[in-house]
PDB file of C-alpha atoms in Angstrom:
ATOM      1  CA  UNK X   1     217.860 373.274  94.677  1.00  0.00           C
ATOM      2  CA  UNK X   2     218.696 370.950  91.886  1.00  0.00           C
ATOM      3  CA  UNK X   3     217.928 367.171  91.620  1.00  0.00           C
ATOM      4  CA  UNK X   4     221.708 366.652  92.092  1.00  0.00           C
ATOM      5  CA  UNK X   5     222.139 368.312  95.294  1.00  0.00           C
ATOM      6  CA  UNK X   6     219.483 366.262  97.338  1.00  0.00           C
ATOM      7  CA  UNK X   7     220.196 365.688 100.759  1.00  0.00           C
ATOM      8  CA  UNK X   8     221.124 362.517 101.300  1.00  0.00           C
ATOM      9  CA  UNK X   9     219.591 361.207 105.296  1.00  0.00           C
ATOM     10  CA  UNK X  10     221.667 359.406 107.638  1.00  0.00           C
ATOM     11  CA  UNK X  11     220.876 356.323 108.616  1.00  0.00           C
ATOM     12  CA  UNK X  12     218.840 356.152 112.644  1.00  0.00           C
ATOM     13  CA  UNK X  13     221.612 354.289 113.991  1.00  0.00           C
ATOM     14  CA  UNK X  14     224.981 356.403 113.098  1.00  0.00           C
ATOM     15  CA  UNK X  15     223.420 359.530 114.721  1.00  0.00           C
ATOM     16  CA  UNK X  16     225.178 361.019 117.396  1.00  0.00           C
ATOM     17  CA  UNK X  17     222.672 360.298 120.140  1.00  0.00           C
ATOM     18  CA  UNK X  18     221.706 356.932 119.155  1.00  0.00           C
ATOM     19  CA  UNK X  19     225.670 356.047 118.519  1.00  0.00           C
ATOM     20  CA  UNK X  20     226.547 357.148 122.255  1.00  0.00           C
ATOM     21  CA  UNK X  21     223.406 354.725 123.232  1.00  0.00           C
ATOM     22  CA  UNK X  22     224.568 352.183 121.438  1.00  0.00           C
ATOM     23  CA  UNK X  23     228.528 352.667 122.800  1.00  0.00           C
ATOM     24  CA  UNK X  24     226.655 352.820 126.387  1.00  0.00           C
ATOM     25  CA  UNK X  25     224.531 350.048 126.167  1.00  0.00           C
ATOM     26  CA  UNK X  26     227.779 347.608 124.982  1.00  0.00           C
ATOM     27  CA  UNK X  27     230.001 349.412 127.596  1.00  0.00           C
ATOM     28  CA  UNK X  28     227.706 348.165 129.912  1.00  0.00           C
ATOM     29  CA  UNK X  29     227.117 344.710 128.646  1.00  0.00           C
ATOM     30  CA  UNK X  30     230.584 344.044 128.855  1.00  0.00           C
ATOM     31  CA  UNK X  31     231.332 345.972 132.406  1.00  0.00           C
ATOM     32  CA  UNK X  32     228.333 343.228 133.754  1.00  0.00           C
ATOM     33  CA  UNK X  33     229.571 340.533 132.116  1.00  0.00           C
ATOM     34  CA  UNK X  34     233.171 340.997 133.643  1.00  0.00           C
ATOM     35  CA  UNK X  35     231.129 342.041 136.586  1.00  0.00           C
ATOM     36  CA  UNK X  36     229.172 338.817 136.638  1.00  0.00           C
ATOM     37  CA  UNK X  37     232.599 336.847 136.058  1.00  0.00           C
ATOM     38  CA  UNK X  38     234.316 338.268 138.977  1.00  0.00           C
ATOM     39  CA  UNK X  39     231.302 337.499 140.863  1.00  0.00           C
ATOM     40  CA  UNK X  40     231.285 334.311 139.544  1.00  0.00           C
ATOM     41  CA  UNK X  41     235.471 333.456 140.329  1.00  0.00           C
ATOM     42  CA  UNK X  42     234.436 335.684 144.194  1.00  0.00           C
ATOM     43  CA  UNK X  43     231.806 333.078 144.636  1.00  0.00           C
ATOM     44  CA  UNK X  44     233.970 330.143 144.245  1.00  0.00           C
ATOM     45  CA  UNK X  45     237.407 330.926 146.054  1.00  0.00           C
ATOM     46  CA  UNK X  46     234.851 332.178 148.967  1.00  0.00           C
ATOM     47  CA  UNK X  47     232.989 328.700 148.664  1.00  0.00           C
ATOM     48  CA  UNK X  48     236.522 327.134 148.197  1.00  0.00           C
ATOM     49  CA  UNK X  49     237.864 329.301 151.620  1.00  0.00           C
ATOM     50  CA  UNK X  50     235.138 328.228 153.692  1.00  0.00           C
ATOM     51  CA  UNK X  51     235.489 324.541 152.586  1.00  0.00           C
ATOM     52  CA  UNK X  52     239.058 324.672 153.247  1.00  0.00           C
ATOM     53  CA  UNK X  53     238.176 326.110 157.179  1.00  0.00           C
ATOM     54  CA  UNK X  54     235.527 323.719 157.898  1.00  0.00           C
ATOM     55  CA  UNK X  55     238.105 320.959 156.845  1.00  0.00           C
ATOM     56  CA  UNK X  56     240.810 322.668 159.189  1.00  0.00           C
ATOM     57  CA  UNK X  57     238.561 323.212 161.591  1.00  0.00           C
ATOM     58  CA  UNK X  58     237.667 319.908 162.310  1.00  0.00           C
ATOM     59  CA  UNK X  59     241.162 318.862 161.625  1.00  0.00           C
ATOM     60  CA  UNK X  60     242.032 321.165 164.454  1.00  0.00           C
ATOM     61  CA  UNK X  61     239.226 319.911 166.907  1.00  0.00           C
ATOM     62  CA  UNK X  62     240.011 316.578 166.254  1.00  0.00           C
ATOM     63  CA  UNK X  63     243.832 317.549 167.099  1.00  0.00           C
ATOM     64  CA  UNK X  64     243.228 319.074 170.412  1.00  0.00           C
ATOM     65  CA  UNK X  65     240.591 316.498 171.294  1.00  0.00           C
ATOM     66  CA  UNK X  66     243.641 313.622 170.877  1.00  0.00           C
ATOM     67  CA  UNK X  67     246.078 315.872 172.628  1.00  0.00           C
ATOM     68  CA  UNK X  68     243.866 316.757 175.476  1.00  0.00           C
ATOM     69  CA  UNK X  69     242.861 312.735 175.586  1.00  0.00           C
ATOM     70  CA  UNK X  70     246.942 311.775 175.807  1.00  0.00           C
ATOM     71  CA  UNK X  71     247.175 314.524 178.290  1.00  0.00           C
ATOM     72  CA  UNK X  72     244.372 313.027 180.847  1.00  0.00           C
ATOM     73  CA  UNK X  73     245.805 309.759 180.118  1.00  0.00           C
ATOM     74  CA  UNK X  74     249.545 310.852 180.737  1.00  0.00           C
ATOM     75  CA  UNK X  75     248.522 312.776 184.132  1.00  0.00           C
ATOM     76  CA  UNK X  76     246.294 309.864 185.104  1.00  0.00           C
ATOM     77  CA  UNK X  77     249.149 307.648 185.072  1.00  0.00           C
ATOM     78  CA  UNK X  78     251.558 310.268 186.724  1.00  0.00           C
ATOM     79  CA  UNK X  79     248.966 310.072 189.703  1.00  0.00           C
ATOM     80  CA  UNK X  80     248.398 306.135 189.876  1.00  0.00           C
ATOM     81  CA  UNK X  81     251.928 305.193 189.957  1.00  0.00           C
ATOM     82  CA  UNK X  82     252.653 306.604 193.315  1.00  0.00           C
ATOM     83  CA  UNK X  83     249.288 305.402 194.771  1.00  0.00           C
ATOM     84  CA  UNK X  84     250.464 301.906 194.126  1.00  0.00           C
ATOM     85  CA  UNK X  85     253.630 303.025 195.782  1.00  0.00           C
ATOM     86  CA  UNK X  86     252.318 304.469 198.669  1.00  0.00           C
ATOM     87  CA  UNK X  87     251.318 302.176 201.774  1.00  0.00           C
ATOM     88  CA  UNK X  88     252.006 301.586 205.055  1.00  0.00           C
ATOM     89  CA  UNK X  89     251.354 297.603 206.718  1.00  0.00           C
ATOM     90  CA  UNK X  90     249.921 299.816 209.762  1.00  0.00           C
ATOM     91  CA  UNK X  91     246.913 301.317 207.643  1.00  0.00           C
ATOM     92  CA  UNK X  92     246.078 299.166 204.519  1.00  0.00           C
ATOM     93  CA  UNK X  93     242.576 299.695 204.008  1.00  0.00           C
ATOM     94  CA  UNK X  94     243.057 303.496 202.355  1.00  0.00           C
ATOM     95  CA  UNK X  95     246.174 301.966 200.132  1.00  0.00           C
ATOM     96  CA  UNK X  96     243.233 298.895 198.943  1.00  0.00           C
ATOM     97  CA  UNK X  97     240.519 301.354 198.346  1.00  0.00           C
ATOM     98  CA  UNK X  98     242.725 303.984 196.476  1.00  0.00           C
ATOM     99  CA  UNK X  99     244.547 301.204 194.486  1.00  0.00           C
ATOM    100  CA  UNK X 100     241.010 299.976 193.808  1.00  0.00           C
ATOM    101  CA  UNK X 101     239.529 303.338 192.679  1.00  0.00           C
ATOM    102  CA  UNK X 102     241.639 303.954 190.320  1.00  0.00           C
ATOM    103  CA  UNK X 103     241.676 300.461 188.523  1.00  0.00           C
ATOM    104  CA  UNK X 104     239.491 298.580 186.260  1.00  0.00           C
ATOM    105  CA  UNK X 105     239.123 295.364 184.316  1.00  0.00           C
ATOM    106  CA  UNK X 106     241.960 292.337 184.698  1.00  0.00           C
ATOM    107  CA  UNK X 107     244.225 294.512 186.640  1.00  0.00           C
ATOM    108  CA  UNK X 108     240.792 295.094 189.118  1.00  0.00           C
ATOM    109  CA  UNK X 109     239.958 291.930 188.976  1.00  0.00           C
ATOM    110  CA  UNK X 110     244.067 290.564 189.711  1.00  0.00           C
ATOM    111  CA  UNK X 111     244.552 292.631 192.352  1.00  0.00           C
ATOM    112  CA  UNK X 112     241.041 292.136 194.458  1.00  0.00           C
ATOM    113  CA  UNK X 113     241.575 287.941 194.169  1.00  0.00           C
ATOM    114  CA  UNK X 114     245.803 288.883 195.657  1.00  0.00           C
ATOM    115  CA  UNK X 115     244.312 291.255 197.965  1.00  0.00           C
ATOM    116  CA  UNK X 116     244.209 288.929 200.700  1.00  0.00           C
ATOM    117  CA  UNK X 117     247.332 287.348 200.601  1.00  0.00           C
ATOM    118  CA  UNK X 118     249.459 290.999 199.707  1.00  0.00           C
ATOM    119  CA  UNK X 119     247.730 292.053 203.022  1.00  0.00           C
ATOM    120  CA  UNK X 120     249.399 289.208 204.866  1.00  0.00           C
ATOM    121  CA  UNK X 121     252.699 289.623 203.274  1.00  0.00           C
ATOM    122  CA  UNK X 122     252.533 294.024 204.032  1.00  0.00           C
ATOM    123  CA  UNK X 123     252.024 293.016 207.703  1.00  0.00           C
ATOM    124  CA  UNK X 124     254.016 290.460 208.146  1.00  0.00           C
ATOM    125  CA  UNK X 125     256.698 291.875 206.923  1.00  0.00           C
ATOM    126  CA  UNK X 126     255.950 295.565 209.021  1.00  0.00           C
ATOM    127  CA  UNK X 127     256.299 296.900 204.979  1.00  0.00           C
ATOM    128  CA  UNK X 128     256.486 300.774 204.753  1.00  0.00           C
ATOM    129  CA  UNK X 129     256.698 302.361 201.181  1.00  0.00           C
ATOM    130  CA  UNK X 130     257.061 306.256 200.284  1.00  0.00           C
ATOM    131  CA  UNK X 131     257.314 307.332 196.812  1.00  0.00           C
ATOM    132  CA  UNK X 132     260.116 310.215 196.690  1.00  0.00           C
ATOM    133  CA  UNK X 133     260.036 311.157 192.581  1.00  0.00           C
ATOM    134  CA  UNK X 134     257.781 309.953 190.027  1.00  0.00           C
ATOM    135  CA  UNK X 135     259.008 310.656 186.287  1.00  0.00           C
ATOM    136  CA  UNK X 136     256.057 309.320 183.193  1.00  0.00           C
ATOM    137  CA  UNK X 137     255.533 309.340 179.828  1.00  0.00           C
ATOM    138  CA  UNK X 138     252.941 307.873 177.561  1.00  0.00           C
ATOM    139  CA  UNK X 139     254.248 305.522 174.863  1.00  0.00           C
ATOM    140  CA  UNK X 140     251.321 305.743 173.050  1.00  0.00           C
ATOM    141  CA  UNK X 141     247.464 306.695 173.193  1.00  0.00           C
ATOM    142  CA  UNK X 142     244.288 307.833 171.266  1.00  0.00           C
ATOM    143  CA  UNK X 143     240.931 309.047 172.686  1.00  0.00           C
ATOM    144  CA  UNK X 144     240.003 305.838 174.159  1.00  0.00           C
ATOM    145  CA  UNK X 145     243.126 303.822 175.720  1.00  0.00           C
ATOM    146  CA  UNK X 146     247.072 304.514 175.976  1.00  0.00           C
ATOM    147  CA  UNK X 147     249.761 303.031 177.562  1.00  0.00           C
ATOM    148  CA  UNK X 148     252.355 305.273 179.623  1.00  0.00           C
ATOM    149  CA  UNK X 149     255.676 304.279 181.242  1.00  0.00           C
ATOM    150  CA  UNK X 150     256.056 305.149 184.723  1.00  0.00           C
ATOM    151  CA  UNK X 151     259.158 304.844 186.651  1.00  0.00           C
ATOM    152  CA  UNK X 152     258.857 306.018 190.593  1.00  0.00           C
ATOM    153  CA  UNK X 153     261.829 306.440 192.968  1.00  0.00           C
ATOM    154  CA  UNK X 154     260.757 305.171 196.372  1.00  0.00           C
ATOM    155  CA  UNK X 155     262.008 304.857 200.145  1.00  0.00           C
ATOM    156  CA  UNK X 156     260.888 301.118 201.278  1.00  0.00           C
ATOM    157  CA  UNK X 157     261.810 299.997 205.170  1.00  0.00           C
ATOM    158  CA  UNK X 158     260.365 296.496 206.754  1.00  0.00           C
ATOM    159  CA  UNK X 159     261.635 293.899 209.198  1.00  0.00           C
ATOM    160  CA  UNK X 160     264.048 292.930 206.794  1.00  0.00           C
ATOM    161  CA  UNK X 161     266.007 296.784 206.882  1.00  0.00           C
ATOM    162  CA  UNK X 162     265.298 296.635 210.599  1.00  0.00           C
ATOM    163  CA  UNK X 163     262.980 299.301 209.690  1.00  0.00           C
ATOM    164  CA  UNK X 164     265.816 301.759 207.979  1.00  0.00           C
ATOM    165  CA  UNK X 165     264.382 303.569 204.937  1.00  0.00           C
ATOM    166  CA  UNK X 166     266.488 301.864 201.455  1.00  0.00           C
ATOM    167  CA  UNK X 167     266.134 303.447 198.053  1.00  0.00           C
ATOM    168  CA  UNK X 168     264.557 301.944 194.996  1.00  0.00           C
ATOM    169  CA  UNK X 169     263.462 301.902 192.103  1.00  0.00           C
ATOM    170  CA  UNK X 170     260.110 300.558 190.707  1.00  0.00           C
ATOM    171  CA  UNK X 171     259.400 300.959 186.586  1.00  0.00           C
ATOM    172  CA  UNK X 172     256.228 300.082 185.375  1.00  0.00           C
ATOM    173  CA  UNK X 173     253.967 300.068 182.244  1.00  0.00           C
ATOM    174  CA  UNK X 174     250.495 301.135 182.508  1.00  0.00           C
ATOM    175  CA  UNK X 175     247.935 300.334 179.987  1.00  0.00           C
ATOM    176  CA  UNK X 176     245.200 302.667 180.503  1.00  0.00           C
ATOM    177  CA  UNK X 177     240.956 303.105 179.404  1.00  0.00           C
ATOM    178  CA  UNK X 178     238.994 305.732 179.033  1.00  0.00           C
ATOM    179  CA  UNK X 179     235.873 305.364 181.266  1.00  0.00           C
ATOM    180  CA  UNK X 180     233.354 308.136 180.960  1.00  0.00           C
ATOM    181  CA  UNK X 181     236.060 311.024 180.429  1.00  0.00           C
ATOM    182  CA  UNK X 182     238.180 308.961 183.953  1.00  0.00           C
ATOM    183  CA  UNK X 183     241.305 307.410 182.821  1.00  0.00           C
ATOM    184  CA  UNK X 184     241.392 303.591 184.654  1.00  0.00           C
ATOM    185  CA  UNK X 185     244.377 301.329 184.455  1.00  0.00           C
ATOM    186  CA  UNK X 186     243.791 298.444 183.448  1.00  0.00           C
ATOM    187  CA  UNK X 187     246.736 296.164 183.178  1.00  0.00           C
ATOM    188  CA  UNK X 188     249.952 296.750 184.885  1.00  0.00           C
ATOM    189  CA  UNK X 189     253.063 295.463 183.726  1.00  0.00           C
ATOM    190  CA  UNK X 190     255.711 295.671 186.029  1.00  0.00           C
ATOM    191  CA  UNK X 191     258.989 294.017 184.594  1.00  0.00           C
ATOM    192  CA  UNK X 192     261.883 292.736 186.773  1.00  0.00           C
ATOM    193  CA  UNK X 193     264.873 295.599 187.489  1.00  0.00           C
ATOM    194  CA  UNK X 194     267.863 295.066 185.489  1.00  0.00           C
ATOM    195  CA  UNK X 195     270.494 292.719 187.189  1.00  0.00           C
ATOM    196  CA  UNK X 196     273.545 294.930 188.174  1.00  0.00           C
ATOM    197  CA  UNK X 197     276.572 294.070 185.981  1.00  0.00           C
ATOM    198  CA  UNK X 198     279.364 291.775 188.033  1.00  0.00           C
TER     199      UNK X 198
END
């Protein structure tokens, strides 16, 4: 073999085997960096998802929480209006104790210093009232007071109908309290019925 025709080697890293290595090895440097990225992007729309459904979450508690709260307060006024329409001057000491219970702060305190003197006037007067429909609504309320409108049909008879049952009409506002998880009235606001027109 002449000088001429010397084999000439090939360089380590262009061989077949170490070329496929080398093709592997950045195959799979770029497969776990996209790998890694995904990962990455996975890790923060997850972290973003369960930030977002804590947020509704407690968006959603605090939702039913207020409805349930306008609720009590709406059914707690449905109930109270006909207990203050509900006596008879024969039997006032459940009416009194039932108006009572369900009362609290000035409109307690207003109608124990009247009691007296409404029991006089009931008796007096022979005074028999029967709520017939009750229709309410609440005008407005959070977790911790509301105020509801409550309008009650009633039957009323007394020495002045010659004890004959009349029809009427009492409308009232209600401004309510939370107590403990028990809705209390507090003030009641009953305005005078519109005049009929002449």
């Amino acid at each position: 073999m002449s000088s001429d025709e010397t084999p000439t080697s090939s360089p380590a890293s262009e061989t077949p085997e170490t070329t496929a290595k080398g093709s592997a090895k950045a195959k799979w440097w770029a497969m776990d960096r996209k790998t890694l990225g995904l990962r990455g992007a996975a890790t923060i729309v997850l972290g973003a998802s369960v930030a977002t459904s804590v947020y509704l979450f407690v968006e959603n508690k605090d939702t039913k929480d207020l409805l349930a709260a306008q609720q009590q307060a709406r059914e707690a006024a449905c109930h109270y209006g006909p207990v203050l329409a509900d006596y008879d001057s024969k039997s006032l000491d459940p009416y009194f104790a039932a108006v009572l219970d369900g009362a609290t702060g000035d409109w307690k305190k207003q109608f124990e210093s009247t009691s007296t003197e409404l029991r006089d006037a009931l008796a007096q007067g022979e005074v028999v009232s029967k709520s017939t429909d009750t229709q309410c609504a609440l005008r407005s309320g959070d977790e911790t007071s509301a105020e509801a409108i409550v309008v009650i049909g009633t039957t009323i008879s007394s020495l002045g109908t010659e004890h004959q049952a009349k029809p009427s009409q009492l409308s009232m506002v209600l401004s309510l309290r939370n107590d403990d998880g028990r809705w209390l009235v507090e003030k009641v606001n009953s305005p005078l019925p519109a005049v009929p027109a002449q």
